[in-house]
Amino acid sequence: MGMVFADPDMLDRLAKSLDSKADAVPQLMRRATTLGVSCEVSGLTAIGSWLRDTARDLRRRAAILRTPSESPFDSLSAFGLPTALAKLSGAGKKLDTALQKVLAQHEHDTPKRRAQAVKDYFATLSPQQQAALAAADPRAIGNLDGVPVEVRFAANRISIQREFNEESSFLKGLAPNDPAYKRTKDRVDALRSFLDPRIKSFVDPKTNRVTQAEVPRQFLVFDAHFGSTADSKASPFPDGRVAEVVGDLERSKNVAFRVPGITNRLDNFNGFSNGGYELAQGDKEIEQPDTAVVSWLGYDTPEIGDSVDPAKAVVGGNALSSFEQGISVNLEPGAIKSIFAHSYGTLVTSKALQSGLTDAANVTFMGSPGLGPNIHSVADFHLPGTKFYAMRAPEDPVSYTQGLGDDPADFKDITRLGTGGSTGHSQYYNQNTESLANMQRLLFGDTKQLTFTHTTLDEEMTGAAEIRELVAFLHERVPADVVSRMGGDLDPIVQNYLNGRCGLTDIIRPLNSVLNKHNMLDKVKPEALVGEIKDLAGDLAYKQAFKAAKAHGAPDVTAEAAGVTAKLAAKPLLDLTTFPVLKVLEFDRLQNNARQLFGDLAVGGKDIFRSASEMATGVEKDGGKILGDSLDLGSDLLHGSGTAFSNLGDTLIHPSHGLGNVTDTVKSLDDSRASTVEKGKSILGSLNDAKDTVLDKGGDMMSSGLDTGKKSLSKGKDLLDSAANFAF
C-alpha cells in the first residue's frame, strides 16, 4: 500500500461524519421518549458529547497538519534527541568550529575516510552536544556523511520546517493563474507532507501482533536550493535534492539504494519515494525489521530535452559514489547493499560503478536507456564480487531505444528477472508485480525464489525491434554532441507544452525551427528517412501477418507466405501515403538550405567588409603618422642644412668666427642625425604597423572569404540536392 500519511482532508471528512451522528442524537432521544424507552438509551447523550469532542479534536489535528509549525527543539525531540543544551544561545558555535577543523584536515581524503573522521568526532560528543550542533547549523549537519543518522534526520526536519515557512509565504503572494502557482503549491504540499507523520505497520515484539503507529519521516539528505530550475516559468525554485530512509539504517543487515531517472524533483518526490515504502514491505505489508531502503534523489535529474545528454549522469554518478561510500561508515559492518536503478538512473549508477562505488552486492537495472558507450557487458565493470540483474517490462519504450548505450537486458552475462504484471516504463514498483517481488527477494536475500525471463523484443511488443532499428539509424547520422545541443534547445518548447502554456499545434513551428537550426534534414535526408520508415513498416507488416496466421493455427510455411504477401501489399500503400510527407519535408529542407545559404553569404560579406574597413582605417592612421613623421624629419634636415650653410658663409666673411661656427655646425648636424634616427624609427614602426594591419585584416578577409566559400559550397550542394529531390 506504500506510504500512508495522516491526511487533513480525511480527518475533516471524518469530523463532519461524527458531527452528523452527534446531530442525530437529540432526535433519537425525542423518539425514545415518545416510545417510552428513554431509560434504555440514556447513554446516547454521553455518546453525542464524545462525538462532538472527537470531531473538534480531529479538526484541530487537521489544522496542525495543514500548517505545521514546529520549533527546532520539537524536531530534535521527534528523534529522541535532548534539547537542553541546544536551547542555550551559541551552544553549537564552539562545537561547529571544531567540526570545521576536522573537515579541513580531511578535505582531500576519500569520501569514506572523511565520513569516518566525522563519525569519530561525533563519537566524542554527548547527545546534548550533537543536538546542539544540529540546531546550530541544520543544513550542513543534515547533509554531512558520518553524522549519526538520527542527528541528520532531526537536522533535516528543522531545515524542512524553515523551507516550508518561506515557500508558504511565497505561495500566498501568487495568484492562482500565475504560471508558477501550481508547481509552487505542489512543492509546498510536498514539504508539508515531509513534516506529517506516516503510518508504519510492524510486528510488536511484545504481543507478536501486527501494529500500526504514527512515526516521523526520516530524511537523510535535504537541500531545497540544490540543482537547476527545471522550468523557471513554472517554478522559481531549484529542483532540490532529497533522500529518505525507511527502516533502521544503522542496524539493518539489508540496505537498498534506489536511484531515479528524469523529471524527479522535490515537488514530486513522494511519487518516487513511494516505491521505497513498497520495496521495504514483506508479507501483509509489514516493514521488514532488518531492512532499510534509501530513496536517493541526490543529483540534478534531467528534464525531457536534456535526457539525451549524459553530462548529468557523470556528475550524478560521482555524487552517488561519494554518498554510498560516505554513508557506509554508519552501516552495520556486514550489511548487504543492493542498488535498484531506473531509467536514466541506470546510467547514473553505471557512472558511479566506474568511479569508486565497488562494494554493492547486487545491482539491478530497470527500463534502461543504456549504460554508456563503453559498457557492453557486465564484465566491462570489472566488479567480480557484484551480481548484476536487469529488468525490461513489455512495452517499455525507453529500453527499446538504447538512446544512451546498449540495453543491459540484452547482455549475455547478466541475469534477467521477470516483470510479470508490469508493463510500460513506470510500473516496476507496482504492487502484485513480479518486478517488485523479485526486487524484494533480492533485498531480503531470498534469491532461490527469483523468477526469470528471456523474452525477445518482438515477443514483448510488436514494433519494438523496429523502434530500436530506427533509433540506431538516426544515431548513425546525427553526432552525439548535436543531439545534446538540440535536446537543450527543445527542452523549453517541451516545458511550455507540459506545463500548459501552449497547445500541441503551438509547438510545431518552434520544433521545426530547432530541427532546421541543427540541419536535421541534411543530416537525415528525407528520402533516406522515409525509405527507412517504409522498410521498417514493411517488416512490421510481415511480422503482424505472420503472428496472426500462427494464432489461427497455420503452419510456419503458410504463416511465412502470409507475412511476405502482407509486406508486398504494404509497399504500394506506403509509397502512396509517404509521398506527400516526403515532398513536404523536401520543401522544408529546400527553404531552410536557401535561407542558410543567403544567410552565410550575408554574414560572410559583413565579416569581409568589416575587416576591409578596419584595414583601411588602420592603414590610413599609420599612413598619416608616416606622413607627419616624414614632414617633421624634412623640416629638421632643412633647418640643419641651412644652419650649416649659414655658418660656412659667415666663416668665409668673418674668419674670426670660424671656431664658434664649426661648433655650432657640428651641433646642428648632430641634431639632424638624432632627428633622422628618431623619426626614421617612427616611420619604420608605422610601416610595420601598416604591414601588420594589411596582413592581419587581409588574412581575416581571406579567412572569411574561404569560410564563406566553404559554407556556401556545402550549403549550395545541399540546396541543389534538396531542389532536385523536391522536383523529381
XYZ file of C-alpha atoms in Angstrom:
728
model
C 0.000 0.000 0.000
C 3.031 2.293 0.033
C 3.387 5.120 2.499
C 0.318 6.344 4.367
C 0.227 9.810 5.867
C -2.274 11.469 8.171
C -4.460 13.235 5.613
C -6.016 16.516 6.881
C -8.837 16.302 4.320
C -9.665 12.798 5.510
C -9.698 14.000 9.118
C -12.089 16.811 8.174
C -14.402 14.369 6.426
C -14.363 12.087 9.453
C -15.063 15.047 11.766
C -18.012 16.031 9.589
C -19.370 12.496 9.768
C -19.046 12.457 13.572
C -20.858 15.797 13.821
C -23.721 14.484 11.708
C -24.012 11.488 14.022
C -23.975 13.797 17.050
C -26.690 15.968 15.462
C -28.904 12.893 15.241
C -28.714 12.160 18.980
C -31.373 14.734 20.147
C -33.814 13.399 17.552
C -33.164 9.837 18.704
C -33.722 10.901 22.325
C -37.057 12.528 21.447
C -38.099 9.428 19.563
C -37.115 7.260 22.530
C -39.191 9.414 24.881
C -42.207 9.069 22.581
C -41.760 5.303 22.608
C -41.230 5.273 26.390
C -37.725 3.777 26.204
C -35.680 6.832 27.147
C -34.098 4.997 30.054
C -32.748 2.319 27.741
C -30.935 4.929 25.575
C -29.864 7.327 28.308
C -26.251 6.814 27.290
C -26.830 8.485 23.913
C -26.269 11.934 25.396
C -22.774 10.989 26.540
C -22.087 9.411 23.154
C -23.192 12.628 21.426
C -20.830 14.677 23.591
C -17.995 12.253 22.828
C -18.712 12.509 19.110
C -18.575 16.320 19.168
C -15.402 16.385 21.274
C -13.732 13.906 18.952
C -14.801 15.903 15.887
C -13.265 19.071 17.378
C -10.021 17.214 18.115
C -9.876 15.853 14.572
C -10.331 19.345 13.127
C -7.576 20.618 15.413
C -5.271 17.890 14.162
C -6.184 18.646 10.552
C -5.320 22.331 11.066
C -1.941 21.362 12.524
C -1.236 19.096 9.570
C -2.162 21.806 7.067
C 0.136 24.367 8.618
C 2.787 22.590 10.658
C 4.632 24.916 13.000
C 7.349 23.011 14.761
C 10.225 24.526 16.691
C 13.766 23.230 16.144
C 13.592 21.687 19.595
C 10.424 19.785 18.688
C 12.292 18.430 15.647
C 15.121 17.245 17.897
C 12.655 15.608 20.269
C 10.921 13.839 17.369
C 14.049 11.696 17.011
C 14.793 11.300 20.703
C 17.500 13.971 20.955
C 17.813 16.089 24.148
C 17.173 19.823 23.803
C 18.529 21.488 26.965
C 21.937 22.481 25.573
C 20.544 23.333 22.131
C 18.293 25.956 23.734
C 21.300 27.883 25.042
C 22.379 30.714 22.744
C 25.594 29.977 20.864
C 25.909 26.487 22.330
C 26.709 24.893 18.999
C 29.138 27.532 17.726
C 32.239 26.229 19.501
C 31.394 22.678 18.507
C 30.919 23.750 14.903
C 34.342 25.401 14.884
C 35.924 22.130 15.991
C 33.977 20.233 13.329
C 35.206 22.602 10.621
C 38.791 21.868 11.669
C 38.126 18.145 11.269
C 36.666 18.717 7.810
C 39.593 20.925 6.785
C 42.092 18.268 7.912
C 40.357 15.639 5.774
C 39.382 17.867 2.848
C 41.334 15.803 0.317
C 40.576 12.377 1.766
C 38.293 9.839 0.118
C 34.573 10.224 0.928
C 34.724 7.200 3.227
C 37.755 8.420 5.202
C 36.278 11.898 5.540
C 32.979 10.426 6.756
C 34.844 8.219 9.227
C 36.632 11.276 10.613
C 33.264 12.996 11.080
C 31.850 9.895 12.752
C 34.852 9.732 15.088
C 34.396 13.385 16.025
C 30.693 12.934 16.796
C 31.563 9.908 18.922
C 33.418 12.290 21.260
C 30.261 14.387 21.750
C 27.429 13.802 24.161
C 23.844 13.530 22.811
C 23.282 17.059 24.142
C 26.228 18.372 22.117
C 25.183 16.502 18.979
C 21.701 18.018 19.246
C 23.173 21.491 19.771
C 25.236 21.124 16.578
C 22.172 20.031 14.591
C 20.206 23.047 15.808
C 23.086 25.448 15.139
C 23.667 24.501 11.503
C 20.939 22.094 10.333
C 21.613 22.420 6.608
C 25.270 21.401 6.955
C 24.754 18.701 9.606
C 21.762 17.208 7.820
C 23.780 16.570 4.660
C 27.120 15.590 6.200
C 28.178 11.969 5.814
C 29.449 10.410 9.027
C 26.971 12.213 11.282
C 24.737 9.748 13.204
C 21.608 9.254 11.113
C 19.177 10.259 13.872
C 21.005 13.576 14.163
C 20.785 14.038 10.375
C 17.068 13.216 10.443
C 16.464 15.862 13.105
C 18.626 18.486 11.379
C 16.857 17.982 8.060
C 13.468 18.189 9.750
C 14.483 21.628 11.044
C 15.510 22.654 7.504
C 12.252 21.335 6.038
C 10.180 23.345 8.510
C 12.104 26.532 7.683
C 11.774 25.934 3.951
C 8.061 25.230 4.340
C 7.593 28.544 6.161
C 9.451 30.517 3.473
C 7.817 28.879 0.476
C 4.340 29.018 2.036
C 4.762 32.782 2.386
C 5.883 32.982 -1.232
C 2.862 30.947 -2.361
C 0.476 33.320 -0.616
C 1.738 36.111 -2.885
C 0.959 34.187 -6.079
C -2.345 34.423 -7.890
C -3.926 31.066 -8.854
C -3.499 31.957 -12.529
C 0.218 32.668 -12.104
C 2.298 30.195 -14.178
C 4.349 29.386 -11.066
C 1.342 28.752 -8.815
C 0.730 25.043 -9.463
C 4.262 23.761 -9.105
C 4.927 26.028 -6.130
C 1.791 24.689 -4.455
C 2.880 21.129 -5.246
C 6.225 21.904 -3.683
C 4.673 23.402 -0.532
C 2.341 20.408 -0.263
C 5.341 18.085 -0.567
C 7.219 19.962 2.170
C 4.145 19.767 4.382
C 3.916 16.021 3.820
C 7.582 15.669 4.793
C 6.641 17.045 8.219
C 3.468 14.940 8.548
C 3.746 11.608 10.337
C 3.345 8.421 8.351
C 1.635 5.192 9.364
C 4.066 2.311 9.943
C 2.918 -1.306 10.126
C 5.132 -3.635 12.157
C 5.010 -6.700 14.410
C 5.011 -5.706 18.063
C 7.748 -7.833 19.697
C 5.792 -7.908 22.995
C 2.456 -9.105 21.627
C 3.649 -10.603 18.310
C 0.728 -8.831 16.650
C 0.663 -6.507 13.652
C 0.593 -2.962 14.979
C 0.323 0.444 13.361
C 1.891 3.628 14.677
C 2.489 7.192 13.565
C 6.217 7.846 13.063
C 8.146 10.823 11.643
C 9.600 10.540 8.163
C 13.388 10.162 8.029
C 15.318 12.390 5.637
C 18.991 11.633 5.253
C 19.522 14.425 2.695
C 17.604 17.658 2.197
C 18.696 20.693 0.213
C 15.880 22.720 -1.321
C 18.294 25.033 -3.158
C 20.327 22.416 -4.999
C 20.478 21.936 -8.753
C 18.975 23.724 -11.713
C 15.460 25.072 -12.111
C 13.601 22.705 -14.428
C 11.318 25.414 -15.756
C 11.746 28.942 -14.383
C 8.302 29.961 -15.632
C 6.636 27.086 -13.780
C 8.685 27.419 -10.600
C 11.281 29.886 -9.329
C 12.820 27.202 -7.102
C 15.653 24.795 -7.956
C 14.763 21.127 -8.259
C 16.390 20.303 -4.907
C 17.874 17.052 -3.618
C 16.308 14.686 -1.095
C 16.972 11.215 0.294
C 14.509 9.393 2.530
C 15.124 6.324 4.661
C 12.605 3.626 5.509
C 13.777 1.384 8.336
C 16.632 1.379 10.837
C 19.573 2.289 8.609
C 22.347 1.856 11.172
C 21.219 -1.587 12.333
C 19.829 -3.264 9.210
C 21.597 -6.167 7.567
C 19.947 -5.481 4.187
C 20.231 -1.967 2.751
C 18.824 -0.814 -0.605
C 19.722 2.330 -2.535
C 17.168 3.459 -5.109
C 18.268 5.735 -7.973
C 15.603 7.571 -10.041
C 15.534 8.803 -13.633
C 14.468 12.028 -15.330
C 11.970 14.709 -14.197
C 12.289 13.867 -10.488
C 12.283 16.904 -8.211
C 11.424 17.970 -4.689
C 7.822 18.816 -5.631
C 7.114 15.291 -6.936
C 9.454 13.377 -4.620
C 6.643 11.476 -2.905
C 5.853 9.707 -6.161
C 9.408 8.350 -6.253
C 9.698 7.705 -2.516
C 6.520 5.653 -2.517
C 8.443 2.889 -4.313
C 10.807 2.734 -1.335
C 7.932 2.021 1.034
C 6.658 -0.691 -1.302
C 10.118 -2.238 -1.515
C 10.621 -2.328 2.273
C 7.412 -4.277 2.921
C 7.159 -8.032 3.174
C 4.097 -10.168 3.793
C 0.928 -8.386 4.938
C 2.535 -5.030 4.053
C 4.738 -5.172 7.146
C 8.065 -3.356 7.023
C 10.899 -5.819 7.490
C 12.761 -5.169 10.766
C 16.221 -5.976 9.372
C 15.863 -3.920 6.201
C 16.421 -0.282 5.282
C 15.654 1.416 1.973
C 17.200 4.726 0.900
C 15.317 6.555 -1.839
C 18.135 8.782 -3.108
C 17.349 11.820 -5.222
C 20.816 13.261 -4.786
C 21.587 14.519 -8.289
C 20.163 17.118 -10.652
C 17.942 14.934 -12.823
C 17.446 15.889 -16.477
C 14.161 17.040 -17.916
C 12.751 15.737 -21.201
C 15.044 17.716 -23.509
C 18.404 17.068 -21.870
C 17.638 13.419 -21.095
C 19.657 12.582 -24.218
C 22.729 14.244 -22.690
C 24.916 12.019 -20.444
C 26.546 15.015 -18.723
C 24.249 14.986 -15.671
C 24.788 11.247 -15.321
C 28.536 11.771 -14.935
C 28.015 14.340 -12.164
C 25.257 12.242 -10.619
C 27.405 9.110 -10.710
C 30.177 10.850 -8.790
C 27.605 12.087 -6.255
C 26.109 8.607 -5.829
C 29.525 7.038 -5.390
C 30.529 9.651 -2.809
C 27.204 9.297 -0.946
C 27.330 5.495 -0.819
C 30.943 5.481 0.365
C 30.205 8.141 2.982
C 27.075 6.563 4.438
C 28.739 3.140 4.586
C 30.567 4.165 7.793
C 27.159 4.362 9.538
C 26.029 0.907 8.415
C 26.484 -2.460 10.079
C 29.886 -3.886 9.028
C 28.243 -6.895 7.386
C 25.343 -5.028 5.768
C 24.463 -6.321 2.290
C 23.983 -3.408 -0.094
C 21.759 -3.539 -3.160
C 21.195 -0.856 -5.785
C 17.945 -0.563 -7.727
C 18.253 1.920 -10.600
C 15.534 3.013 -13.000
C 15.667 4.655 -16.428
C 18.296 7.456 -16.636
C 19.261 6.405 -13.104
C 20.800 3.253 -14.619
C 23.292 5.448 -16.490
C 23.980 7.376 -13.255
C 24.613 4.077 -11.472
C 26.853 2.886 -14.313
C 28.985 6.014 -13.898
C 29.068 5.509 -10.112
C 30.239 1.911 -10.516
C 33.081 3.232 -12.635
C 34.062 5.974 -10.177
C 34.504 4.295 -6.808
C 31.246 2.536 -5.876
C 32.604 -1.001 -5.727
C 31.028 -2.735 -2.711
C 27.432 -3.303 -3.813
C 26.392 -6.951 -3.569
C 23.559 -6.590 -6.088
C 22.808 -4.092 -8.839
C 19.512 -4.118 -10.739
C 18.904 -2.022 -13.863
C 15.254 -1.338 -14.804
C 13.984 0.225 -18.029
C 17.480 1.313 -19.011
C 18.181 3.595 -21.997
C 21.769 2.287 -21.917
C 24.764 2.314 -19.595
C 27.109 4.458 -21.678
C 29.115 3.888 -24.859
C 31.852 1.897 -23.075
C 29.664 -0.678 -21.295
C 28.643 -3.623 -23.469
C 28.615 -6.350 -20.828
C 28.757 -6.888 -17.076
C 32.434 -7.766 -17.450
C 33.163 -4.186 -18.517
C 32.543 -3.049 -14.917
C 35.372 -5.267 -13.578
C 33.418 -5.980 -10.385
C 33.500 -9.760 -9.919
C 32.032 -9.513 -6.418
C 28.829 -7.827 -7.616
C 25.838 -9.656 -9.063
C 24.070 -7.823 -11.872
C 20.395 -8.085 -12.814
C 18.227 -6.419 -15.445
C 14.511 -5.862 -15.952
C 12.765 -4.854 -19.144
C 8.994 -4.846 -18.929
C 6.901 -5.379 -22.063
C 6.124 -2.124 -23.901
C 8.903 -0.183 -22.175
C 9.984 2.159 -24.993
C 12.976 3.582 -23.103
C 14.749 0.224 -23.134
C 13.888 -0.281 -26.786
C 15.559 2.955 -27.885
C 19.051 2.271 -26.471
C 19.439 6.023 -26.645
C 22.415 6.150 -24.252
C 24.122 2.833 -24.919
C 23.458 -0.892 -25.026
C 20.415 -2.207 -23.171
C 21.693 -4.255 -20.185
C 18.684 -6.567 -20.558
C 20.455 -7.883 -23.681
C 23.830 -8.507 -22.019
C 24.806 -12.169 -22.309
C 26.422 -12.191 -18.853
C 23.546 -10.572 -16.903
C 20.620 -12.221 -15.095
C 17.323 -11.003 -16.464
C 14.471 -11.004 -13.944
C 10.766 -11.491 -14.608
C 8.440 -8.485 -14.597
C 5.036 -10.165 -14.787
C 2.183 -7.722 -14.174
C 4.349 -4.707 -15.047
C 4.050 -3.029 -18.438
C 5.490 0.162 -19.824
C 8.200 2.247 -18.207
C 6.837 3.147 -14.775
C 5.235 0.094 -13.151
C 8.265 -1.777 -11.823
C 7.412 -0.900 -8.190
C 3.673 -1.586 -8.517
C 2.127 -3.983 -6.029
C 1.404 -7.545 -7.124
C 4.041 -7.481 -9.878
C 6.891 -9.905 -10.351
C 9.247 -6.955 -10.778
C 8.571 -5.734 -7.222
C 8.558 -9.279 -5.838
C 11.931 -10.012 -7.429
C 13.429 -6.824 -6.024
C 12.166 -7.761 -2.562
C 13.630 -11.270 -2.926
C 16.998 -9.765 -3.818
C 16.846 -7.293 -0.950
C 15.704 -9.823 1.667
C 18.213 -12.448 0.464
C 15.576 -14.865 -0.849
C 17.321 -15.411 -4.197
C 16.094 -19.003 -4.577
C 12.615 -17.637 -5.276
C 13.701 -15.311 -8.096
C 11.842 -15.610 -11.390
C 13.420 -15.060 -14.793
C 12.521 -14.225 -18.371
C 14.197 -14.375 -21.772
C 11.622 -12.663 -23.968
C 12.667 -11.028 -27.237
C 11.705 -7.562 -28.414
C 9.100 -8.973 -30.798
C 7.571 -11.074 -28.029
C 7.312 -8.061 -25.742
C 5.771 -5.619 -28.194
C 5.114 -5.681 -31.914
C 7.269 -2.920 -33.351
C 9.821 -2.834 -30.518
C 12.603 -4.130 -32.775
C 11.670 -1.558 -35.420
C 11.857 1.240 -32.830
C 15.367 0.118 -31.940
C 16.411 -0.031 -35.608
C 15.022 3.428 -36.331
C 16.875 4.947 -33.361
C 20.086 3.222 -34.476
C 19.540 4.614 -37.992
C 19.270 8.134 -36.561
C 22.266 7.679 -34.253
C 24.445 6.746 -37.209
C 23.673 10.050 -38.903
C 23.440 12.537 -36.035
C 26.544 13.086 -33.846
C 26.045 12.806 -30.094
C 27.093 16.433 -29.466
C 24.438 17.633 -31.930
C 21.817 15.504 -30.179
C 22.769 17.061 -26.816
C 22.651 20.632 -28.115
C 19.382 20.011 -29.900
C 17.907 18.499 -26.729
C 18.798 21.665 -24.836
C 17.049 23.782 -27.487
C 13.985 21.549 -27.454
C 13.513 21.483 -23.677
C 11.948 24.972 -23.275
C 9.454 24.094 -26.013
C 8.575 20.809 -24.315
C 8.248 22.555 -20.938
C 5.833 25.090 -22.409
C 3.653 22.232 -23.610
C 3.920 20.067 -20.479
C 3.076 22.990 -18.188
C 0.051 24.037 -20.191
C 1.372 27.301 -21.599
C 0.687 26.212 -25.170
C -1.118 23.517 -27.110
C 0.229 20.777 -29.326
C -0.282 22.794 -32.509
C 1.598 25.740 -30.980
C 4.849 23.797 -30.678
C 5.003 22.503 -34.257
C 6.662 25.622 -35.664
C 9.216 26.006 -32.807
C 10.066 22.298 -33.060
C 10.583 22.655 -36.787
C 12.755 25.714 -36.205
C 15.046 23.764 -33.838
C 15.318 20.863 -36.275
C 16.236 23.268 -39.080
C 18.711 25.093 -36.856
C 20.646 21.857 -36.439
C 20.240 20.882 -40.115
C 18.485 17.653 -39.229
C 17.036 17.231 -42.731
C 20.555 17.453 -44.191
C 21.978 15.004 -41.660
C 18.987 12.686 -42.033
C 17.789 13.305 -45.569
C 14.029 12.970 -46.066
C 14.400 10.392 -48.810
C 16.607 8.171 -46.613
C 14.381 8.704 -43.546
C 11.168 7.898 -45.390
C 12.862 4.932 -47.067
C 13.958 3.568 -43.682
C 10.476 4.048 -42.243
C 8.918 2.260 -45.230
C 11.328 -0.654 -44.846
C 10.598 -0.928 -41.125
C 6.852 -0.640 -41.748
C 7.117 -3.428 -44.304
C 8.946 -5.623 -41.788
C 6.283 -4.812 -39.221
C 3.515 -5.788 -41.652
C 5.289 -9.101 -42.240
C 5.549 -9.817 -38.504
C 1.948 -8.902 -37.787
C 0.642 -11.099 -40.599
C 2.907 -13.984 -39.568
C 1.788 -13.659 -35.948
C -1.904 -13.511 -36.896
C -1.584 -16.601 -39.115
C 0.153 -18.551 -36.364
C -2.551 -17.505 -33.910
C -5.093 -19.162 -36.210
C -3.098 -22.390 -36.230
C -1.354 -22.004 -39.597
C 1.930 -23.879 -40.140
C 5.165 -21.911 -40.471
C 5.203 -22.117 -44.284
C 1.691 -20.675 -44.546
C 2.382 -18.027 -41.906
C 5.560 -17.001 -43.727
C 3.681 -16.750 -47.019
C 1.085 -14.552 -45.326
C 3.842 -12.334 -43.993
C 5.534 -11.931 -47.374
C 2.188 -11.155 -49.016
C 1.419 -8.504 -46.382
C 4.824 -6.902 -46.866
C 4.427 -6.782 -50.659
C 0.887 -5.438 -50.364
C 2.026 -2.759 -47.938
C 4.683 -1.363 -50.306
C 2.406 0.474 -52.804
C 0.241 1.730 -49.982
C 3.309 3.033 -48.147
C 4.600 4.666 -51.339
C 1.287 6.452 -51.752
C 0.932 7.630 -48.155
C 4.541 8.703 -47.681
C 4.904 10.639 -50.946
C 3.170 13.838 -49.666
C 5.141 13.668 -46.432
C 8.375 13.256 -48.361
C 7.637 16.282 -50.550
C 6.712 18.438 -47.547
C 9.991 17.500 -45.850
C 11.982 18.138 -49.040
C 10.342 21.535 -49.493
C 11.109 22.405 -45.863
C 14.699 21.319 -46.417
C 14.879 23.387 -49.634
C 13.609 26.503 -47.850
C 15.972 26.063 -44.930
C 19.000 25.497 -47.168
C 18.157 28.607 -49.200
C 17.813 30.696 -46.038
C 21.085 29.374 -44.662
C 22.966 29.871 -47.938
C 21.989 33.502 -48.243
C 22.438 33.952 -44.514
C 26.002 32.586 -44.739
C 26.743 34.862 -47.696
C 25.367 37.872 -45.833
C 27.318 37.081 -42.675
C 30.489 36.366 -44.659
C 30.081 39.571 -46.646
C 29.670 41.562 -43.450
C 32.802 39.962 -41.971
C 34.824 40.762 -45.120
C 33.533 44.354 -45.259
C 34.271 44.843 -41.562
C 37.831 43.540 -41.955
C 38.368 45.729 -45.045
C 37.084 48.779 -43.193
C 39.324 48.043 -40.230
C 42.290 47.570 -42.581
C 41.586 50.860 -44.352
C 41.224 52.671 -41.053
C 44.459 51.165 -39.744
C 46.429 51.914 -42.910
C 45.054 55.444 -43.017
C 46.090 56.017 -39.425
C 49.583 54.575 -39.983
C 49.956 56.471 -43.297
C 49.086 59.740 -41.603
C 51.651 59.073 -38.950
C 54.295 58.269 -41.604
C 53.492 61.487 -43.467
C 53.694 63.555 -40.298
C 56.993 61.995 -39.259
C 58.400 62.499 -42.782
C 57.455 66.193 -42.806
C 58.995 66.644 -39.356
C 62.156 64.887 -40.499
C 62.370 67.012 -43.677
C 61.893 70.164 -41.656
C 64.648 69.167 -39.222
C 67.051 68.325 -42.106
C 66.332 71.617 -43.905
C 66.879 73.530 -40.703
C 70.180 71.724 -40.051
C 71.395 72.231 -43.632
C 70.501 75.910 -43.572
C 72.391 76.378 -40.332
C 75.470 74.644 -41.782
C 75.495 76.770 -44.971
C 74.895 79.957 -42.994
C 77.812 79.188 -40.680
C 80.034 78.380 -43.663
C 79.272 81.772 -45.290
C 79.801 83.600 -42.046
C 83.180 81.922 -41.579
C 84.297 82.957 -45.070
C 83.352 86.541 -44.351
C 84.473 86.583 -40.720
C 87.332 84.106 -40.197
C 87.481 85.047 -36.558
C 84.019 83.419 -36.126
C 85.291 80.123 -37.516
C 85.678 78.191 -34.253
C 82.242 79.155 -32.994
C 80.619 78.449 -36.352
C 82.250 74.997 -36.540
C 80.964 74.148 -33.071
C 77.503 75.401 -33.980
C 77.547 73.447 -37.247
C 78.597 70.218 -35.548
C 75.771 70.590 -33.016
C 73.273 71.272 -35.811
C 74.434 68.181 -37.696
C 74.168 66.085 -34.501
C 70.596 67.330 -34.000
C 69.758 66.436 -37.604
C 71.277 62.976 -37.162
C 69.318 62.391 -33.931
C 66.089 63.570 -35.562
C 66.757 61.276 -38.535
C 67.263 58.276 -36.229
C 64.166 59.083 -34.122
C 61.815 59.886 -36.977
C 63.236 57.073 -39.064
C 62.423 54.573 -36.350
C 58.940 56.018 -36.033
C 58.431 55.833 -39.802
C 59.691 52.233 -39.901
C 57.403 51.347 -36.950
C 54.401 52.879 -38.714
C 55.319 50.996 -41.894
C 55.486 47.744 -39.908
C 52.151 48.534 -38.240
C 50.604 49.190 -41.618
C 52.091 45.941 -42.946
C 50.746 44.013 -39.918
C 47.330 45.598 -40.350
C 47.246 44.640 -44.006
C 48.416 41.095 -43.246
C 46.105 40.672 -40.242
C 42.956 42.139 -41.731
C 43.802 40.764 -45.130
C 44.110 37.366 -43.508
C 40.748 37.868 -41.809
C 39.255 38.839 -45.157
C 40.775 35.782 -46.789
C 39.660 33.526 -43.914
C 36.134 34.936 -44.006
C 36.079 34.558 -47.752
C 37.318 30.965 -47.611
C 34.950 30.092 -44.771
C 32.041 31.712 -46.571
C 33.013 29.960 -49.761
C 33.274 26.612 -47.979
C 29.918 27.065 -46.295
C 28.364 28.301 -49.496
C 29.697 25.330 -51.456
C 28.450 22.908 -48.817
C 25.107 24.613 -48.427
C 24.844 25.147 -52.152
C 25.333 21.420 -52.639
C 22.605 20.754 -50.053
C 20.400 23.319 -51.778
C 20.844 21.711 -55.188
C 20.301 18.262 -53.708
C 17.112 19.326 -51.913
C 15.863 21.146 -55.001
C 16.473 18.071 -57.163
C 14.775 15.768 -54.652
C 11.818 18.116 -54.390
C 11.458 18.474 -58.158
C 11.726 14.798 -59.067
